[in-house]
mmCIF file of C-alpha atoms in Angstrom:
data_model
loop_
_atom_site.group_PDB
_atom_site.id
_atom_site.type_symbol
_atom_site.label_atom_id
_atom_site.label_comp_id
_atom_site.label_asym_id
_atom_site.label_seq_id
_atom_site.Cartn_x
_atom_site.Cartn_y
_atom_site.Cartn_z
ATOM 1 C CA UNK A 1 -41.357 -23.681 -2.463
ATOM 2 C CA UNK A 2 -40.300 -20.349 -3.869
ATOM 3 C CA UNK A 3 -36.943 -18.943 -2.819
ATOM 4 C CA UNK A 4 -36.656 -15.823 -4.791
ATOM 5 C CA UNK A 5 -33.246 -15.307 -6.461
ATOM 6 C CA UNK A 6 -31.552 -14.109 -3.255
ATOM 7 C CA UNK A 7 -31.292 -14.632 0.328
ATOM 8 C CA UNK A 8 -29.052 -14.640 3.564
ATOM 9 C CA UNK A 9 -27.000 -17.372 5.015
ATOM 10 C CA UNK A 10 -26.286 -16.219 8.484
ATOM 11 C CA UNK A 11 -24.696 -17.990 11.447
ATOM 12 C CA UNK A 12 -25.518 -15.121 13.861
ATOM 13 C CA UNK A 13 -29.188 -15.817 13.336
ATOM 14 C CA UNK A 14 -28.141 -19.313 15.476
ATOM 15 C CA UNK A 15 -25.337 -17.803 17.443
ATOM 16 C CA UNK A 16 -26.665 -14.715 18.677
ATOM 17 C CA UNK A 17 -27.243 -14.788 22.460
ATOM 18 C CA UNK A 18 -30.344 -12.827 22.201
ATOM 19 C CA UNK A 19 -33.379 -15.068 20.844
ATOM 20 C CA UNK A 20 -35.812 -11.509 20.765
ATOM 21 C CA UNK A 21 -33.014 -9.680 18.693
ATOM 22 C CA UNK A 22 -32.923 -12.825 16.212
ATOM 23 C CA UNK A 23 -36.651 -12.751 15.859
ATOM 24 C CA UNK A 24 -36.789 -9.107 15.178
ATOM 25 C CA UNK A 25 -33.629 -9.349 12.894
ATOM 26 C CA UNK A 26 -35.879 -12.298 10.872
ATOM 27 C CA UNK A 27 -38.988 -10.401 10.835
ATOM 28 C CA UNK A 28 -36.649 -7.388 9.564
ATOM 29 C CA UNK A 29 -35.351 -9.596 7.033
ATOM 30 C CA UNK A 30 -38.757 -11.047 5.907
ATOM 31 C CA UNK A 31 -39.875 -7.188 5.262
ATOM 32 C CA UNK A 32 -36.784 -6.389 3.136
ATOM 33 C CA UNK A 33 -37.810 -9.065 0.727
ATOM 34 C CA UNK A 34 -35.208 -11.669 1.350
ATOM 35 C CA UNK A 35 -36.428 -14.837 -0.358
ATOM 36 C CA UNK A 36 -35.053 -17.216 2.419
ATOM 37 C CA UNK A 37 -33.170 -17.669 5.481
ATOM 38 C CA UNK A 38 -30.171 -20.107 5.775
ATOM 39 C CA UNK A 39 -28.633 -21.051 8.985
ATOM 40 C CA UNK A 40 -25.526 -23.372 8.941
ATOM 41 C CA UNK A 41 -25.264 -26.491 10.732
ATOM 42 C CA UNK A 42 -21.867 -25.351 12.793
ATOM 43 C CA UNK A 43 -21.277 -28.109 15.340
ATOM 44 C CA UNK A 44 -24.816 -29.743 15.472
ATOM 45 C CA UNK A 45 -27.312 -28.556 18.157
ATOM 46 C CA UNK A 46 -30.903 -27.904 18.148
ATOM 47 C CA UNK A 47 -30.986 -26.602 14.337
ATOM 48 C CA UNK A 48 -34.722 -27.607 13.610
ATOM 49 C CA UNK A 49 -35.189 -25.543 17.279
ATOM 50 C CA UNK A 50 -33.434 -22.644 15.519
ATOM 51 C CA UNK A 51 -35.023 -22.811 12.226
ATOM 52 C CA UNK A 52 -38.437 -22.615 13.829
ATOM 53 C CA UNK A 53 -37.376 -19.582 15.773
ATOM 54 C CA UNK A 54 -37.126 -18.052 12.334
ATOM 55 C CA UNK A 55 -40.401 -19.659 10.825
ATOM 56 C CA UNK A 56 -42.321 -18.051 13.619
ATOM 57 C CA UNK A 57 -40.770 -14.893 12.951
ATOM 58 C CA UNK A 58 -41.582 -14.798 9.238
ATOM 59 C CA UNK A 59 -45.009 -14.742 7.842
ATOM 60 C CA UNK A 60 -44.107 -16.744 4.128
ATOM 61 C CA UNK A 61 -40.813 -16.972 3.302
ATOM 62 C CA UNK A 62 -38.569 -20.095 3.538
ATOM 63 C CA UNK A 63 -36.095 -21.090 6.084
ATOM 64 C CA UNK A 64 -33.165 -23.205 4.932
ATOM 65 C CA UNK A 65 -30.937 -25.502 6.967
ATOM 66 C CA UNK A 66 -27.897 -24.751 5.296
ATOM 67 C CA UNK A 67 -26.477 -27.149 5.865
ATOM 68 C CA UNK A 68 -26.863 -29.689 8.572
ATOM 69 C CA UNK A 69 -24.293 -32.429 8.907
ATOM 70 C CA UNK A 70 -25.892 -36.184 8.311
ATOM 71 C CA UNK A 71 -23.197 -37.495 10.815
ATOM 72 C CA UNK A 72 -24.527 -35.046 13.677
ATOM 73 C CA UNK A 73 -28.182 -35.380 13.204
ATOM 74 C CA UNK A 74 -30.002 -39.246 12.799
ATOM 75 C CA UNK A 75 -32.396 -39.415 9.736
ATOM 76 C CA UNK A 76 -35.209 -40.385 12.182
ATOM 77 C CA UNK A 77 -34.973 -36.899 14.243
ATOM 78 C CA UNK A 78 -34.707 -34.818 10.798
ATOM 79 C CA UNK A 79 -37.708 -36.523 9.346
ATOM 80 C CA UNK A 80 -40.001 -36.273 12.475
ATOM 81 C CA UNK A 81 -38.944 -32.691 13.083
ATOM 82 C CA UNK A 82 -39.649 -31.659 9.526
ATOM 83 C CA UNK A 83 -42.633 -33.022 9.640
ATOM 84 C CA UNK A 84 -43.842 -31.351 12.783
ATOM 85 C CA UNK A 85 -42.749 -28.106 11.508
ATOM 86 C CA UNK A 86 -44.649 -28.826 7.917
ATOM 87 C CA UNK A 87 -47.651 -29.141 10.016
ATOM 88 C CA UNK A 88 -47.212 -26.081 12.066
ATOM 89 C CA UNK A 89 -45.807 -23.551 9.375
ATOM 90 C CA UNK A 90 -46.506 -25.302 5.873
ATOM 91 C CA UNK A 91 -43.985 -26.269 3.117
ATOM 92 C CA UNK A 92 -41.390 -23.462 4.257
ATOM 93 C CA UNK A 93 -38.620 -25.651 5.767
ATOM 94 C CA UNK A 94 -35.807 -26.501 3.322
ATOM 95 C CA UNK A 95 -33.600 -29.374 4.740
ATOM 96 C CA UNK A 96 -30.437 -28.692 3.548
ATOM 97 C CA UNK A 97 -27.961 -31.862 3.986
ATOM 98 C CA UNK A 98 -24.113 -32.472 4.296
ATOM 99 C CA UNK A 99 -21.371 -35.067 4.177
ATOM 100 C CA UNK A 100 -18.938 -32.958 6.296
ATOM 101 C CA UNK A 101 -15.525 -34.283 6.298
ATOM 102 C CA UNK A 102 -13.561 -37.616 7.246
ATOM 103 C CA UNK A 103 -13.252 -36.370 11.097
ATOM 104 C CA UNK A 104 -17.116 -35.660 11.412
ATOM 105 C CA UNK A 105 -17.706 -39.553 10.182
ATOM 106 C CA UNK A 106 -14.972 -41.054 12.388
ATOM 107 C CA UNK A 107 -16.293 -39.101 15.519
ATOM 108 C CA UNK A 108 -19.906 -40.361 14.726
ATOM 109 C CA UNK A 109 -18.404 -44.027 14.460
ATOM 110 C CA UNK A 110 -18.989 -43.970 10.698
ATOM 111 C CA UNK A 111 -17.072 -44.691 7.454
ATOM 112 C CA UNK A 112 -16.541 -41.547 5.436
ATOM 113 C CA UNK A 113 -18.036 -42.855 2.013
ATOM 114 C CA UNK A 114 -19.861 -39.821 0.953
ATOM 115 C CA UNK A 115 -22.394 -41.230 -1.793
ATOM 116 C CA UNK A 116 -22.857 -43.987 0.420
ATOM 117 C CA UNK A 117 -23.795 -42.530 3.530
ATOM 118 C CA UNK A 118 -25.631 -40.051 1.833
ATOM 119 C CA UNK A 119 -27.559 -42.434 0.036
ATOM 120 C CA UNK A 120 -28.373 -44.003 3.008
ATOM 121 C CA UNK A 121 -29.271 -41.281 4.934
ATOM 122 C CA UNK A 122 -31.682 -39.978 2.105
ATOM 123 C CA UNK A 123 -33.280 -43.962 2.177
ATOM 124 C CA UNK A 124 -33.761 -43.350 5.675
ATOM 125 C CA UNK A 125 -35.588 -40.155 5.271
ATOM 126 C CA UNK A 126 -38.197 -42.023 2.416
ATOM 127 C CA UNK A 127 -38.662 -44.659 5.214
ATOM 128 C CA UNK A 128 -39.757 -42.974 7.684
ATOM 129 C CA UNK A 129 -43.343 -42.853 8.745
ATOM 130 C CA UNK A 130 -43.656 -39.127 7.727
ATOM 131 C CA UNK A 131 -40.853 -38.761 4.834
ATOM 132 C CA UNK A 132 -39.278 -35.445 3.821
ATOM 133 C CA UNK A 133 -40.451 -34.664 0.368
ATOM 134 C CA UNK A 134 -37.595 -35.082 -2.242
ATOM 135 C CA UNK A 135 -38.364 -31.120 -3.110
ATOM 136 C CA UNK A 136 -37.997 -30.345 0.667
ATOM 137 C CA UNK A 137 -34.668 -31.344 0.815
ATOM 138 C CA UNK A 138 -31.296 -30.205 -0.654
ATOM 139 C CA UNK A 139 -27.711 -31.619 -0.834
ATOM 140 C CA UNK A 140 -24.678 -29.568 -0.189
ATOM 141 C CA UNK A 141 -22.647 -30.721 -3.341
ATOM 142 C CA UNK A 142 -18.857 -29.787 -4.358
ATOM 143 C CA UNK A 143 -18.182 -32.676 -6.813
ATOM 144 C CA UNK A 144 -19.781 -33.856 -9.826
ATOM 145 C CA UNK A 145 -21.082 -37.378 -8.343
ATOM 146 C CA UNK A 146 -22.705 -35.434 -5.232
ATOM 147 C CA UNK A 147 -24.348 -32.811 -7.586
ATOM 148 C CA UNK A 148 -25.683 -35.735 -9.915
ATOM 149 C CA UNK A 149 -27.257 -37.065 -6.546
ATOM 150 C CA UNK A 150 -28.379 -34.132 -5.500
ATOM 151 C CA UNK A 151 -30.217 -33.626 -8.698
ATOM 152 C CA UNK A 152 -31.788 -36.823 -8.380
ATOM 153 C CA UNK A 153 -32.747 -37.236 -5.022
ATOM 154 C CA UNK A 154 -33.372 -33.704 -3.540
ATOM 155 C CA UNK A 155 -34.486 -30.365 -4.744
ATOM 156 C CA UNK A 156 -31.002 -29.645 -5.696
ATOM 157 C CA UNK A 157 -27.985 -28.385 -4.325
ATOM 158 C CA UNK A 158 -26.318 -25.654 -2.150
ATOM 159 C CA UNK A 159 -22.425 -25.665 -2.700
ATOM 160 C CA UNK A 160 -20.167 -23.425 -0.688
ATOM 161 C CA UNK A 161 -17.408 -21.204 -1.723
ATOM 162 C CA UNK A 162 -17.515 -21.633 -5.488
ATOM 163 C CA UNK A 163 -17.605 -19.098 -8.230
ATOM 164 C CA UNK A 164 -19.680 -18.445 -10.947
ATOM 165 C CA UNK A 165 -17.354 -20.799 -13.137
ATOM 166 C CA UNK A 166 -18.323 -23.702 -10.795
ATOM 167 C CA UNK A 167 -22.148 -22.464 -10.995
ATOM 168 C CA UNK A 168 -21.976 -23.172 -14.232
ATOM 169 C CA UNK A 169 -20.284 -26.599 -14.284
ATOM 170 C CA UNK A 170 -22.636 -27.468 -12.003
ATOM 171 C CA UNK A 171 -25.805 -26.526 -13.594
ATOM 172 C CA UNK A 172 -24.355 -28.812 -16.636
ATOM 173 C CA UNK A 173 -24.750 -31.722 -14.200
ATOM 174 C CA UNK A 174 -27.670 -31.090 -12.990
ATOM 175 C CA UNK A 175 -29.565 -30.198 -16.180
ATOM 176 C CA UNK A 176 -32.263 -27.554 -16.395
ATOM 177 C CA UNK A 177 -34.708 -28.208 -13.608
ATOM 178 C CA UNK A 178 -33.123 -28.448 -9.876
ATOM 179 C CA UNK A 179 -32.346 -25.529 -7.639
ATOM 180 C CA UNK A 180 -28.673 -24.606 -7.665
ATOM 181 C CA UNK A 181 -28.579 -22.070 -4.625
ATOM 182 C CA UNK A 182 -24.471 -21.167 -4.370
ATOM 183 C CA UNK A 183 -23.269 -19.635 -1.086
ATOM 184 C CA UNK A 184 -21.708 -16.069 -1.476
ATOM 185 C CA UNK A 185 -19.446 -14.544 0.680
ATOM 186 C CA UNK A 186 -19.962 -10.657 0.712
ATOM 187 C CA UNK A 187 -18.194 -7.608 2.195
ATOM 188 C CA UNK A 188 -19.665 -4.363 2.214
ATOM 189 C CA UNK A 189 -16.418 -2.499 1.869
ATOM 190 C CA UNK A 190 -14.739 -0.839 -1.142
ATOM 191 C CA UNK A 191 -11.157 -0.563 0.678
ATOM 192 C CA UNK A 192 -9.351 -3.469 -1.032
ATOM 193 C CA UNK A 193 -7.000 -3.901 1.712
ATOM 194 C CA UNK A 194 -9.459 -3.770 4.439
ATOM 195 C CA UNK A 195 -11.944 -5.708 2.646
ATOM 196 C CA UNK A 196 -9.677 -8.749 2.188
ATOM 197 C CA UNK A 197 -8.554 -8.730 5.435
ATOM 198 C CA UNK A 198 -12.035 -8.979 6.698
ATOM 199 C CA UNK A 199 -12.591 -12.210 4.009
ATOM 200 C CA UNK A 200 -9.281 -13.560 4.843
ATOM 201 C CA UNK A 201 -10.115 -13.707 8.686
ATOM 202 C CA UNK A 202 -13.356 -15.652 7.872
ATOM 203 C CA UNK A 203 -12.115 -17.937 5.555
ATOM 204 C CA UNK A 204 -8.928 -19.256 6.995
ATOM 205 C CA UNK A 205 -10.098 -21.972 8.952
ATOM 206 C CA UNK A 206 -12.247 -23.648 5.978
ATOM 207 C CA UNK A 207 -9.169 -23.497 4.031
ATOM 208 C CA UNK A 208 -7.277 -25.709 6.342
ATOM 209 C CA UNK A 209 -10.142 -28.244 5.729
ATOM 210 C CA UNK A 210 -9.454 -31.096 3.487
ATOM 211 C CA UNK A 211 -13.170 -30.998 1.747
ATOM 212 C CA UNK A 212 -12.943 -27.376 1.345
ATOM 213 C CA UNK A 213 -9.589 -27.289 0.051
ATOM 214 C CA UNK A 214 -9.792 -30.287 -2.827
ATOM 215 C CA UNK A 215 -13.102 -28.294 -3.879
ATOM 216 C CA UNK A 216 -10.731 -25.219 -4.498
ATOM 217 C CA UNK A 217 -8.081 -27.021 -5.979
ATOM 218 C CA UNK A 218 -10.467 -28.784 -8.422
ATOM 219 C CA UNK A 219 -11.775 -25.326 -9.577
ATOM 220 C CA UNK A 220 -8.489 -24.423 -10.714
ATOM 221 C CA UNK A 221 -6.722 -22.965 -7.399
ATOM 222 C CA UNK A 222 -3.366 -23.675 -6.161
ATOM 223 C CA UNK A 223 -1.671 -24.495 -3.140
ATOM 224 C CA UNK A 224 -0.039 -21.359 -3.046
ATOM 225 C CA UNK A 225 -3.442 -19.822 -3.164
ATOM 226 C CA UNK A 226 -4.887 -21.594 -0.183
ATOM 227 C CA UNK A 227 -1.489 -20.563 1.815
ATOM 228 C CA UNK A 228 -1.634 -18.175 4.440
ATOM 229 C CA UNK A 229 -5.213 -17.590 4.542
ATOM 230 C CA UNK A 230 -5.729 -17.326 0.953
ATOM 231 C CA UNK A 231 -4.177 -14.966 -1.873
ATOM 232 C CA UNK A 232 -5.476 -12.171 -3.088
ATOM 233 C CA UNK A 233 -6.674 -13.878 -6.209
ATOM 234 C CA UNK A 234 -8.561 -16.738 -4.337
ATOM 235 C CA UNK A 235 -10.339 -13.882 -2.044
ATOM 236 C CA UNK A 236 -11.570 -11.935 -4.930
ATOM 237 C CA UNK A 237 -12.547 -15.090 -6.938
ATOM 238 C CA UNK A 238 -14.751 -16.685 -3.904
ATOM 239 C CA UNK A 239 -15.717 -13.160 -1.893
ATOM 240 C CA UNK A 240 -17.765 -10.554 -3.437
ATOM 241 C CA UNK A 241 -16.165 -7.287 -1.980
ATOM 242 C CA UNK A 242 -16.693 -3.346 -2.732
ATOM 243 C CA UNK A 243 -19.846 -1.510 -3.333
ATOM 244 C CA UNK A 244 -23.339 -2.432 -4.514
ATOM 245 C CA UNK A 245 -22.438 -2.425 -8.099
ATOM 246 C CA UNK A 246 -19.574 -4.844 -7.307
ATOM 247 C CA UNK A 247 -21.638 -7.255 -5.429
ATOM 248 C CA UNK A 248 -24.599 -7.326 -8.102
ATOM 249 C CA UNK A 249 -22.207 -8.052 -10.495
ATOM 250 C CA UNK A 250 -21.120 -11.404 -9.056
ATOM 251 C CA UNK A 251 -24.649 -12.410 -8.151
ATOM 252 C CA UNK A 252 -25.574 -11.757 -11.956
ATOM 253 C CA UNK A 253 -22.858 -13.964 -12.831
ATOM 254 C CA UNK A 254 -24.044 -16.442 -10.600
ATOM 255 C CA UNK A 255 -27.142 -16.401 -12.075
ATOM 256 C CA UNK A 256 -26.124 -16.090 -15.288
ATOM 257 C CA UNK A 257 -24.392 -19.319 -15.032
ATOM 258 C CA UNK A 258 -27.399 -21.047 -13.917
ATOM 259 C CA UNK A 259 -27.815 -20.469 -10.289
ATOM 260 C CA UNK A 260 -31.570 -20.239 -9.200
ATOM 261 C CA UNK A 261 -30.965 -18.619 -5.931
ATOM 262 C CA UNK A 262 -27.640 -17.081 -4.311
ATOM 263 C CA UNK A 263 -27.218 -17.321 -0.683
ATOM 264 C CA UNK A 264 -25.553 -14.089 0.687
ATOM 265 C CA UNK A 265 -23.194 -14.364 3.731
ATOM 266 C CA UNK A 266 -22.380 -10.518 5.165
ATOM 267 C CA UNK A 267 -19.076 -10.871 6.621
ATOM 268 C CA UNK A 268 -18.392 -8.265 9.029
ATOM 269 C CA UNK A 269 -15.671 -7.274 11.402
ATOM 270 C CA UNK A 270 -18.420 -5.515 13.775
ATOM 271 C CA UNK A 271 -19.927 -7.829 16.509
ATOM 272 C CA UNK A 272 -23.504 -9.003 16.840
ATOM 273 C CA UNK A 273 -25.983 -9.199 13.767
ATOM 274 C CA UNK A 274 -24.571 -7.364 10.364
ATOM 275 C CA UNK A 275 -28.318 -5.791 10.260
ATOM 276 C CA UNK A 276 -26.720 -2.644 9.015
ATOM 277 C CA UNK A 277 -25.230 -4.893 5.887
ATOM 278 C CA UNK A 278 -28.217 -6.874 5.327
ATOM 279 C CA UNK A 279 -30.155 -3.474 5.047
ATOM 280 C CA UNK A 280 -27.880 -2.240 2.330
ATOM 281 C CA UNK A 281 -27.543 -5.495 0.482
ATOM 282 C CA UNK A 282 -31.684 -5.878 0.611
ATOM 283 C CA UNK A 283 -33.107 -6.823 -2.661
ATOM 284 C CA UNK A 284 -34.816 -3.596 -3.380
ATOM 285 C CA UNK A 285 -31.814 -1.886 -3.041
ATOM 286 C CA UNK A 286 -30.297 -3.719 -5.726
#
């Protein structure tokens, strides 16, 4: 599955209320040359139905669930749904899986043991009558043990809120072959105060979630960096903001560190689909 070097990560492609506009935007993104569209798991819901809407709108490019929670979707449903979409659209759906956090596990009546839970889930995908192939699934990993598992039992990994230094470390754990596709938040705005405010508004809720906070602490940030929506140091490190040259430098830093694909999330203060930002960021422009 060829994802290209850059793709779009977008909650709006699930949340926007007008399905016709989503279809049109996805077709437009296809024409702009993006290698893949990623939709987040959010709170669950019909993520495969939302993926199918994007598959219908695109002719050849991949769609990735980036990522669905293993606590909100059963492996049986995901394997069956993935098989149906593969029959209909070919090998264009990459099933991204994440272990979420302890609260999600408790709500599902499970025990939060990420490695064990993910191995069990992958075992169920393998045992299904129509298994999800190893190269058509990937794992959200922010620690070395999950990263190692991702390289061994899936196409690779899609880490969230990470720096190019993290990308280099993850590539060392994965080895040369597996997919490494970091998420990269982007604000197309050269005004420092305004760009950081836009980024901080989006990031603040994630900084209060234990698993993301712990990941950032492991990456070398401090508790002070995580306070009050994130320090300028943290914001600048995990969000690429500025003009196209500045954003391209961050993408290139991930690729130079060993990423095979970078998923760009255009953060905007404007309501609706960020189609203007997507057009500015489109691969031919960079």
